[in-house]
Short mmCIF file of C-alpha atoms in Angstrom, two decimals:
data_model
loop_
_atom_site.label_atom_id
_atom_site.label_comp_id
_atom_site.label_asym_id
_atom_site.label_seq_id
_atom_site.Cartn_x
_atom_site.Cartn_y
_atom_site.Cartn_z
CA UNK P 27 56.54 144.68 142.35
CA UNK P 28 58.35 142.48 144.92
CA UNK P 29 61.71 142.48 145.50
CA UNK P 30 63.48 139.05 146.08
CA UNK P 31 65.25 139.59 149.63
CA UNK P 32 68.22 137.27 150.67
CA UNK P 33 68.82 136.43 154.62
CA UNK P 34 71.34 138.48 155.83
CA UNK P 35 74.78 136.50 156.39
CA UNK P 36 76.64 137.00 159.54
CA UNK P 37 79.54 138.88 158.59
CA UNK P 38 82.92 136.74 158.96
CA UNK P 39 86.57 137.40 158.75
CA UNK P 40 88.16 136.15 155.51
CA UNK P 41 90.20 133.01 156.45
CA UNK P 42 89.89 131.52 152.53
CA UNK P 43 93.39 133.44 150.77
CA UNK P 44 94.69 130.77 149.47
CA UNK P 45 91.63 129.81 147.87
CA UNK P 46 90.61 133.18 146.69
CA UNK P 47 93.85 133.75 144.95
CA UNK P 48 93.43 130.21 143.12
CA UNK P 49 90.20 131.70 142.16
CA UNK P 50 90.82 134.36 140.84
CA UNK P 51 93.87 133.19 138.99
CA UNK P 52 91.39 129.77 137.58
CA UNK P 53 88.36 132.95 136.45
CA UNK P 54 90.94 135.03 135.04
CA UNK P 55 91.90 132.23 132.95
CA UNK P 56 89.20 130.76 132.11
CA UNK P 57 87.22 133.81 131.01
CA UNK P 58 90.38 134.72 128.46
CA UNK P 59 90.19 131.60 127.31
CA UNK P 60 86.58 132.66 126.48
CA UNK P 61 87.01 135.79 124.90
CA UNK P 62 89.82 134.87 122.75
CA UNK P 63 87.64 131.95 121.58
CA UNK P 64 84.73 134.24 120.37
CA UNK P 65 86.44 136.48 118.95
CA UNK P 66 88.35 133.77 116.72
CA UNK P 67 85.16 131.78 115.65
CA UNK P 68 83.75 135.78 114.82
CA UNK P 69 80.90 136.04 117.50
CA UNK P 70 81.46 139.70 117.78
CA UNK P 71 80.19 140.69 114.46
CA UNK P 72 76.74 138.38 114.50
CA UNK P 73 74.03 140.16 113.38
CA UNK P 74 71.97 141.04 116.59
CA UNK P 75 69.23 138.68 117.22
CA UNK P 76 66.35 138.56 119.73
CA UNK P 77 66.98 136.95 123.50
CA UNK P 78 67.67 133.13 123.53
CA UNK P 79 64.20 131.12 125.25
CA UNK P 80 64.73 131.03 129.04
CA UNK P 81 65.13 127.42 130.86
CA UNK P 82 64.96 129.25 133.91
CA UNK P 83 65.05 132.35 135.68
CA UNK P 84 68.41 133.66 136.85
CA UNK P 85 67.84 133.53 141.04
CA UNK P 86 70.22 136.40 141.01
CA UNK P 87 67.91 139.33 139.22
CA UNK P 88 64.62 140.61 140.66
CA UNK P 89 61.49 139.75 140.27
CA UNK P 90 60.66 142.62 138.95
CA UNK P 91 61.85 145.89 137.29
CA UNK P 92 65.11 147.01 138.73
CA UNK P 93 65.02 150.82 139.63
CA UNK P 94 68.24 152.00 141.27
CA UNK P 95 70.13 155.07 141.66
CA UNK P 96 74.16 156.04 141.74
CA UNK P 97 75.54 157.14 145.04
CA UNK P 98 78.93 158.18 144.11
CA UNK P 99 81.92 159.24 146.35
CA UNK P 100 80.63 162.78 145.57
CA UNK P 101 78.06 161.68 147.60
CA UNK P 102 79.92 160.64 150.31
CA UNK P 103 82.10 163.92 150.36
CA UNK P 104 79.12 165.97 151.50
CA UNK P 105 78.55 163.52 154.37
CA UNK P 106 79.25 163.52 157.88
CA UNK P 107 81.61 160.52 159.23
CA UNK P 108 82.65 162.05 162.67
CA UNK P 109 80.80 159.51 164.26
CA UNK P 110 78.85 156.20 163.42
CA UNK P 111 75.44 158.45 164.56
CA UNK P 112 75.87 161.11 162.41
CA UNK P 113 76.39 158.71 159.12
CA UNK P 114 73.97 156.71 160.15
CA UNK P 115 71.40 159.53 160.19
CA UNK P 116 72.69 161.18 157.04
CA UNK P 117 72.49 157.45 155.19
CA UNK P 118 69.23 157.55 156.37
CA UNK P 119 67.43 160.64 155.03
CA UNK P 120 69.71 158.92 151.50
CA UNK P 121 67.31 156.05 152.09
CA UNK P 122 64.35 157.03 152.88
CA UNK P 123 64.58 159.54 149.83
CA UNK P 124 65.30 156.20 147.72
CA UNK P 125 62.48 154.51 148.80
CA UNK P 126 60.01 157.38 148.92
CA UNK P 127 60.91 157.71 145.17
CA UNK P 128 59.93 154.31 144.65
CA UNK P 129 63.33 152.86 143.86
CA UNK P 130 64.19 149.16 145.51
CA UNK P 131 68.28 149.11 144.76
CA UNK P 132 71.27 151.52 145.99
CA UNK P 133 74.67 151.56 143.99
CA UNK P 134 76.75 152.62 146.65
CA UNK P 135 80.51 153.15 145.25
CA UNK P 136 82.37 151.47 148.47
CA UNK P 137 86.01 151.39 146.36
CA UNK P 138 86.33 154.61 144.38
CA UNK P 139 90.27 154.81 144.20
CA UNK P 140 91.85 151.22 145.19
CA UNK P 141 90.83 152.30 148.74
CA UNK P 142 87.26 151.12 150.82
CA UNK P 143 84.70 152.79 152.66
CA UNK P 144 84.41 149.60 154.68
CA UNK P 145 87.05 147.66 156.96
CA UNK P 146 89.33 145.90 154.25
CA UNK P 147 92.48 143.64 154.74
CA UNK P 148 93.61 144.26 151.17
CA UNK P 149 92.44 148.21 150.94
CA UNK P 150 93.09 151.19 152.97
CA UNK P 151 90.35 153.12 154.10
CA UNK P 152 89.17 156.00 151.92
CA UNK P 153 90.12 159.11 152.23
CA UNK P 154 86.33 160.29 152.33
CA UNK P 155 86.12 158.70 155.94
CA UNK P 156 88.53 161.12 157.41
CA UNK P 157 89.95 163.15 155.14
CA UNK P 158 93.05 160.92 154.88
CA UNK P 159 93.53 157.93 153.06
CA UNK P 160 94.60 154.62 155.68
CA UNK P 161 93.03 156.07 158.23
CA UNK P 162 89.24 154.51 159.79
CA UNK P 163 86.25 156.51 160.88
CA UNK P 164 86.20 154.15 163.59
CA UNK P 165 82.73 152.11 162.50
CA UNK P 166 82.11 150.73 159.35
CA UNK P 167 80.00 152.72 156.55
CA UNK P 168 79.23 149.75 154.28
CA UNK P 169 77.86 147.89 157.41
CA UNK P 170 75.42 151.16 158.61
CA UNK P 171 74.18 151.11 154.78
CA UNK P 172 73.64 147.64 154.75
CA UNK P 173 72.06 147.28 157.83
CA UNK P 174 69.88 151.05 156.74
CA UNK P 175 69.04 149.77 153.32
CA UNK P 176 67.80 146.15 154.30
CA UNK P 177 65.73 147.45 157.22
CA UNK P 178 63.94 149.67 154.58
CA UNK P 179 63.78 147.11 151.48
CA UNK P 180 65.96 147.86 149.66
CA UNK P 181 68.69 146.11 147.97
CA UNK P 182 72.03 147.46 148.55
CA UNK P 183 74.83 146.93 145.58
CA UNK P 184 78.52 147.48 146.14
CA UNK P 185 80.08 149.26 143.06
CA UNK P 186 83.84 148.96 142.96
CA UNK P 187 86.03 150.94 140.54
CA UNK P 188 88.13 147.80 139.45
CA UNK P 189 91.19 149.95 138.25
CA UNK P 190 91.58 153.44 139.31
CA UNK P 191 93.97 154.63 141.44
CA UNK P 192 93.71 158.07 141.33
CA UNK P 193 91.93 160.04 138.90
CA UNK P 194 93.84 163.67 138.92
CA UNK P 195 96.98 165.17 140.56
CA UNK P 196 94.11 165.71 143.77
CA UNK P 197 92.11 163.60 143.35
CA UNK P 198 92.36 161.74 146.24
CA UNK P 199 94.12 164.39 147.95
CA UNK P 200 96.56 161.89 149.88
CA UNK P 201 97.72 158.55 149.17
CA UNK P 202 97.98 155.70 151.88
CA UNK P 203 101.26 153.75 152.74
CA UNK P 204 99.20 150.50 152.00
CA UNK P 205 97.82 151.81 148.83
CA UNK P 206 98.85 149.57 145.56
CA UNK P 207 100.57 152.64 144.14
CA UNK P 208 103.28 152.00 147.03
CA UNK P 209 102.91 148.48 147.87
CA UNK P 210 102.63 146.82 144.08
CA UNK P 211 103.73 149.77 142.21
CA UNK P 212 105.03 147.43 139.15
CA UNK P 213 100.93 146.48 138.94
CA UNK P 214 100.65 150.13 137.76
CA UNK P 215 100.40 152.74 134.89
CA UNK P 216 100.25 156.13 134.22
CA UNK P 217 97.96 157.89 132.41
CA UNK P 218 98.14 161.99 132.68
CA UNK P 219 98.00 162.52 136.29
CA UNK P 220 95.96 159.71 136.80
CA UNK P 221 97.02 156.32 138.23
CA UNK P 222 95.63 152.84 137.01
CA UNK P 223 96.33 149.08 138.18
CA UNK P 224 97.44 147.94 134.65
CA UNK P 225 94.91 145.76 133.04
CA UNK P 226 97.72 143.82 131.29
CA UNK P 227 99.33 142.62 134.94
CA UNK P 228 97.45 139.06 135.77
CA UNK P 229 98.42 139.54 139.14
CA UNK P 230 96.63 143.30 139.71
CA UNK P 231 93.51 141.59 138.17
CA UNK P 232 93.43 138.78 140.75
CA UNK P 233 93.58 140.92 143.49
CA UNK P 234 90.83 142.75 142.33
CA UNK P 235 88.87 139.67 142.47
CA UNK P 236 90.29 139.25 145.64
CA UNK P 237 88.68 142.09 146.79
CA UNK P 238 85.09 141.04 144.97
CA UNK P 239 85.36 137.81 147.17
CA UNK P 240 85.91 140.07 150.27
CA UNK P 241 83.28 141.89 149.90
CA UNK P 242 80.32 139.09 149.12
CA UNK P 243 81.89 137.28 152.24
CA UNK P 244 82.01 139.56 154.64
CA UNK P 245 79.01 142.36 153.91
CA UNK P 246 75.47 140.48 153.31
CA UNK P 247 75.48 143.07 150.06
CA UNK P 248 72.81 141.97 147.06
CA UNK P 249 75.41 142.31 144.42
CA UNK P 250 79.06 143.97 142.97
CA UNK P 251 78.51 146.70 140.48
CA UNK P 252 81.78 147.77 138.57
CA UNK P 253 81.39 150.81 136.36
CA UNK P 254 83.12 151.70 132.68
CA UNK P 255 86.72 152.33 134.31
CA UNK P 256 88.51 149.89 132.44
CA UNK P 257 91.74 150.34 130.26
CA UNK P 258 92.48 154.40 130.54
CA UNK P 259 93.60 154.69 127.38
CA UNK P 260 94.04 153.41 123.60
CA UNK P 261 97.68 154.49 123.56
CA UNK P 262 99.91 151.26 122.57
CA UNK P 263 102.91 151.68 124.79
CA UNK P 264 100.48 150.98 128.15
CA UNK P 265 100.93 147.58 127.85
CA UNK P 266 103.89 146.77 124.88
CA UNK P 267 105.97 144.21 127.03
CA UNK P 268 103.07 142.35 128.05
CA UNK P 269 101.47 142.54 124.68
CA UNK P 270 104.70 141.80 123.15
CA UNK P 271 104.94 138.73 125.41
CA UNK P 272 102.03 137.27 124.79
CA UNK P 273 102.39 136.34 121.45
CA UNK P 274 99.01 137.54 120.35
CA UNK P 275 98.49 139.25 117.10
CA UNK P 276 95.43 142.19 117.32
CA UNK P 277 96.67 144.36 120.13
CA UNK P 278 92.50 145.59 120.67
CA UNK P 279 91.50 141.72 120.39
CA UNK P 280 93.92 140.91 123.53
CA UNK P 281 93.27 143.86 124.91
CA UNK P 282 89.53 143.06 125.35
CA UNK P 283 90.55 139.11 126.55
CA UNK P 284 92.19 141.27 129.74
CA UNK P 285 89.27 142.99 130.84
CA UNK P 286 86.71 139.70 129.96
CA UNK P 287 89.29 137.63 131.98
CA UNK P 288 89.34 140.42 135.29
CA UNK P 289 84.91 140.50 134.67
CA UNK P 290 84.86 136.47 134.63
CA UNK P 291 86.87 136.59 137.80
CA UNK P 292 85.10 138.94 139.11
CA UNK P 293 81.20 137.02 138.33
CA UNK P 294 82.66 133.61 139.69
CA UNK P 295 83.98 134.69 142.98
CA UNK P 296 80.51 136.63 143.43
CA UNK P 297 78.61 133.38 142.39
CA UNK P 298 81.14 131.02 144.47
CA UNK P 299 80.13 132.91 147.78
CA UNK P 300 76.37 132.98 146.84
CA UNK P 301 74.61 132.27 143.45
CA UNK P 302 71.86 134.46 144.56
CA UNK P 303 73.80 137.52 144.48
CA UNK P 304 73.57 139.94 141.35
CA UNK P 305 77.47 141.14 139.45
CA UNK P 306 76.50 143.74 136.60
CA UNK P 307 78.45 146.47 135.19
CA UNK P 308 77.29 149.65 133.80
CA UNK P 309 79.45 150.20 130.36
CA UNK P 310 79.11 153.40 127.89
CA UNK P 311 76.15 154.24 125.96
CA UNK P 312 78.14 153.94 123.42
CA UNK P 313 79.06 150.54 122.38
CA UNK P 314 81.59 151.21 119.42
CA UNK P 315 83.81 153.36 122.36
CA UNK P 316 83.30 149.77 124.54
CA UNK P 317 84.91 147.68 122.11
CA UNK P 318 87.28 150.25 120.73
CA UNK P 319 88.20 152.23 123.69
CA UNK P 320 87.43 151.10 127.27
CA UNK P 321 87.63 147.31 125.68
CA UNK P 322 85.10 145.93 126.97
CA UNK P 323 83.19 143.53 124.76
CA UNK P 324 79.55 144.11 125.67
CA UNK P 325 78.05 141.96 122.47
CA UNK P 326 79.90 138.93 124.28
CA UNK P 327 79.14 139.57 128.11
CA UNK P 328 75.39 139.77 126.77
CA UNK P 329 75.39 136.84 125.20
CA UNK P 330 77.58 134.35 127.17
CA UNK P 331 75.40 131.62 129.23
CA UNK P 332 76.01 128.72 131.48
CA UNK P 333 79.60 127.91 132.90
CA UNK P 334 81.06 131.18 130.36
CA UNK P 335 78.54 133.87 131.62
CA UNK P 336 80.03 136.73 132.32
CA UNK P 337 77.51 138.75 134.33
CA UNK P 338 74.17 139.12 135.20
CA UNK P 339 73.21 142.15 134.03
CA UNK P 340 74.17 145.24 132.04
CA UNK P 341 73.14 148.96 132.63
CA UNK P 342 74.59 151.23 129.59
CA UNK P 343 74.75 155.37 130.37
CA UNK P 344 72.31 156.28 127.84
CA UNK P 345 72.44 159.73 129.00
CA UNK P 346 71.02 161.48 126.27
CA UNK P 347 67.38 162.72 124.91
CA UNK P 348 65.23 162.19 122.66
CA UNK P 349 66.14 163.74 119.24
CA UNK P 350 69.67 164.15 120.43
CA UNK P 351 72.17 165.19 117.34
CA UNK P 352 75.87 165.40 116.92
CA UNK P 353 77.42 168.14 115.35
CA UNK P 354 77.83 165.21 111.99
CA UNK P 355 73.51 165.20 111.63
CA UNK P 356 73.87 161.93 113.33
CA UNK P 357 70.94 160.78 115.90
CA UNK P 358 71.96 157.27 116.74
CA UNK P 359 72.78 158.02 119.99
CA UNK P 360 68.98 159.62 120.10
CA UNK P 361 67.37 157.86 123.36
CA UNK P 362 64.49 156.52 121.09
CA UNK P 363 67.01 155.10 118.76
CA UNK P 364 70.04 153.27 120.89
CA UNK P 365 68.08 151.82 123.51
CA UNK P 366 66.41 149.77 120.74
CA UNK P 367 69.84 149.42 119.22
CA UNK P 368 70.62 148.08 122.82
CA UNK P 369 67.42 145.79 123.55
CA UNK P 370 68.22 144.17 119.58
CA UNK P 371 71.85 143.21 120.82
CA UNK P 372 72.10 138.84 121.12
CA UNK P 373 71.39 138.18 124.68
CA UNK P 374 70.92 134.91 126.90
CA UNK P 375 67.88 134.58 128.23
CA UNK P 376 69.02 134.96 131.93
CA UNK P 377 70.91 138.73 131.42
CA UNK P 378 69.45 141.54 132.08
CA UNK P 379 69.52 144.58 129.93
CA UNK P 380 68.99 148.22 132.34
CA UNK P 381 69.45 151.29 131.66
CA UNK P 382 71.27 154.33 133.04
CA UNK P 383 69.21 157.57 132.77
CA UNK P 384 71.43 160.83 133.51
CA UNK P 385 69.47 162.33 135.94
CA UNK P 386 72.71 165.22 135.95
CA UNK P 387 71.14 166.40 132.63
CA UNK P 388 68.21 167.95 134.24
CA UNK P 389 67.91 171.62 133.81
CA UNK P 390 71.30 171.35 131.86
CA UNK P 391 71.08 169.44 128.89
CA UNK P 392 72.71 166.73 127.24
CA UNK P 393 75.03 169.32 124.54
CA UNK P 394 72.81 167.66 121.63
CA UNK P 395 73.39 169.75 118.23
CA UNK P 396 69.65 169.64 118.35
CA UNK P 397 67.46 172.53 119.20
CA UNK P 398 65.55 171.10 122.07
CA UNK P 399 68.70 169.48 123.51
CA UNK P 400 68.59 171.72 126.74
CA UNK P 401 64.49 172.54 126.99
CA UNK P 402 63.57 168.92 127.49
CA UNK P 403 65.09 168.55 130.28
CA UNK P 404 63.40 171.32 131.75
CA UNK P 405 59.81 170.11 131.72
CA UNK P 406 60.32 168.34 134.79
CA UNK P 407 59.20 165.09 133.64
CA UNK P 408 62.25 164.29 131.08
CA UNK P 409 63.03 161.15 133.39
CA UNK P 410 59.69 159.64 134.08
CA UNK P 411 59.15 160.14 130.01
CA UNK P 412 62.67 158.16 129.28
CA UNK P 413 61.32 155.50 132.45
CA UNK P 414 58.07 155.20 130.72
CA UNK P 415 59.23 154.34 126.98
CA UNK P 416 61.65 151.93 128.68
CA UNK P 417 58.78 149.80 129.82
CA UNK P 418 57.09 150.05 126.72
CA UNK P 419 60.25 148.80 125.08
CA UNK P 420 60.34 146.27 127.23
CA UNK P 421 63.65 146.91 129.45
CA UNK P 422 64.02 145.45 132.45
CA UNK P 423 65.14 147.81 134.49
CA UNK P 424 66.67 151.48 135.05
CA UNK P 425 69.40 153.42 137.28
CA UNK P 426 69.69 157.24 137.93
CA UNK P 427 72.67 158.84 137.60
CA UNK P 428 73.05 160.12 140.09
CA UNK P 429 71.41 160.76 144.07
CA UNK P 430 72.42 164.39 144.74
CA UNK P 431 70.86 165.41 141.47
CA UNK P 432 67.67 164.60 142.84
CA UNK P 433 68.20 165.03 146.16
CA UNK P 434 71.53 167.41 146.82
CA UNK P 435 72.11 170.32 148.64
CA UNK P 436 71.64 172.29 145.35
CA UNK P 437 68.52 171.16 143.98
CA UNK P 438 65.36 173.37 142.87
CA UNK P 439 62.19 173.28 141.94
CA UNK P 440 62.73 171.82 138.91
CA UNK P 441 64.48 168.47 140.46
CA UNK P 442 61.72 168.12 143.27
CA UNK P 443 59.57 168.27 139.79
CA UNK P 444 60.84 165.49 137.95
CA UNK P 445 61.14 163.73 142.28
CA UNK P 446 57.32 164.01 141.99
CA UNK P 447 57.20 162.20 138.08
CA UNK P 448 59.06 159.79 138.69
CA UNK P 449 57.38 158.89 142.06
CA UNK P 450 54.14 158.76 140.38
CA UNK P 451 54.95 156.71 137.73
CA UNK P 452 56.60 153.87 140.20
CA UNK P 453 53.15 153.78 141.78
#
């Protein structure tokens, strides 16, 4: 399998933010015009229907199967940032590992909590730099794993958390001056003792596309990833004033409008810098919680082609096993069943459909009602098995979730195991 490799672009200061706010203002727009359109002509209910004929291949996908893995800010917690050396030898020995596993794409989360592992004019560094949010390592991370992941072949995504803030009451343990919690703190809600940009605020959602355009411009990255972080909860009184102001009827209806319009915005500033460049997001397994929960209407991002696509691929978390049972009797979250429930969803001929294995169930389980629901992950071959039906059905693609539970500090026998399957079976 080759990989299609773009020339690097010399990184450049952003001098366009003017522009980039009319962007993202124009996507956001545009893509709730699109949402609210299918949903009133009753798209989302069609009957799922095999992909449309292709005119012509999307330049922005691979050439051949996509096999990635998650490198999370978990990951980055463990690593050393006292100087540009010591990451760059610790991204390394991440790299190398990829590669010798066969893989050709990193998801590297640069923006876990509206902050950046990289040198941002509209983020403050992360706190997993130096312990303290605001403050710089003094070198860039994102440009080491760039330049690391290129030199090695492989592709090298950026996955952004669009929305969140902070996730717990420590979680990140100090919050910068030039955070949006102090500097836009009207963009923001509160859910528990977590902190989200509100998804009902226009104005947080441009920025955040904002930040998408920062990052294709100035890091020669091969795509944005977001993940499923999108509203934090179903509870009405999130967003009443702007719901009440908008004059809309179905609360869950408008609701899913927000988060098309933010992934829209999102997809055109990635395609306005270079329409080479991949934008995919990696939604639940489950895609009754998408539309009911996290909002996110995955039938219509699928299916949208031409001026009102919405990405370029998607990567559901099917991270459960075969035979897997809830406590009801029901198995259609059973791998063998919803990734064909997932491959028989309406989908334009130039989206991808991956899939993301949970390489964190191995030698745990998935908590399946079903007998075998911890033992089969403890063959050490439960991923290449799940990797090799994927082929046979005809997917396009696969991510592990995630590195260090394959490679981490904590690892056994049993993940160097399921290392050596999966290597094999990548050839």
């Amino acid at each position: 399998m080759t990989q299609r490799r773009r020339a690097p672009r010399r990184r450049k200061k952003i001098r366009r933010r003017v522009f980039l706010a009319g962007l993202g203002g124009a996507a956001l727009a545009a893509g709730a015009y699109i949402v609210h359109h299918s949903i009133q002509n009753g798209n989302e209910s069609k009957s799922p229907t095999a992909p449309e004929a292709a005119p012509e291949p999307n330049p922005a996908l691979p050439s051949g199967e996509w096999r990635a893995v998650w490198v999370s800010y978990l990951e980055w917690a463990r690593m050393d940032f006292s100087s540009e050396e010591a990451f760059r030898a610790a991204a390394a020995e991440l790299l190398d590992n990829s590669a010798a596993l066969g893989l050709n794409t990193v998801i590297a989360q640069v923006r876990p909590f509206g902050d950046a592992l990289y040198e941002s004019s509209l983020f403050p560094w992360s706190h997993l730099c130096t312990g303290t949010q605001g403050q710089g390592p003094g070198f860039d991370p994102l440009d080491v794993l760039v330049t690391e992941a290129h030199g090695r072949g492989l592709s090298l995504e950026a996955w952004v958390n669009p929305y969140r803030l902070k996730s717990s009451a420590a979680m990140p343990p100090s919050i910068a001056d030039t955070n949006l919690m102090n500097t836009h703190p009207e963009w923001c809600c509160t859910v528990g003792d977590g902190v989200y940009l509100n998804p009902a605020v226009p104005e947080a959602a441009a920025y955040v596309v904002q930040g998408v355009a920062e990052l294709v411009e100035k890091y020669a990255v091969d795509g944005i990833h977001f993940d499923d972080y999108f509203y934090p909860t179903t509870d009405a009184s999130l967003d009443a004033a702007q719901f009440a102001a908008s004059g809309e009827a179905d609360l869950a209806d408008w609701r899913r409008a927000n988060v098309t319009a933010l992934v829209k915005g999102a997809r055109d500033a990635v395609k306005a810098a270079d329409p080479t460049l991949r934008f995919g997001i990696s939604p639940q397994g489950n895609p009754d919680n998408d539309l009911a929960t996290q909002y996110s209407d995955v039938y219509g991002w699928l299916a949208a082609s031409g001026e009102e696509a919405v990405v370029d691929y998607l990567c559901p978390q099917i991270y459960w096993g075969y035979g897997y049972q809830l406590q009801s009797g029901s198995t259609r979250f059973a791998f063998e069943n919803i990734v064909p429930e997932w491959l028989g969803m309406a989908r334009a001929a130039n989206v991808a459909l991956y899939f993301g294995l949970g390489a964190y169930r191995v030698g745990v389980g998935d908590g399946g009602a079903n007998e075998d629901s911890t033992s089969q992950w403890a063959t050490g071959s439960a991923l290449a098995r799940q990797v090799a039906d994927l082929r046979r059905w005809g997917a396009q693609g696969w991510a592990l979730y995630r590195y260090d539970s394959l490679f981490g500090p904590a690892q056994n026998d049993l993940a160097a195991a399921e290392r050596a399957a999966l290597a094999e079976g990548n050839g």
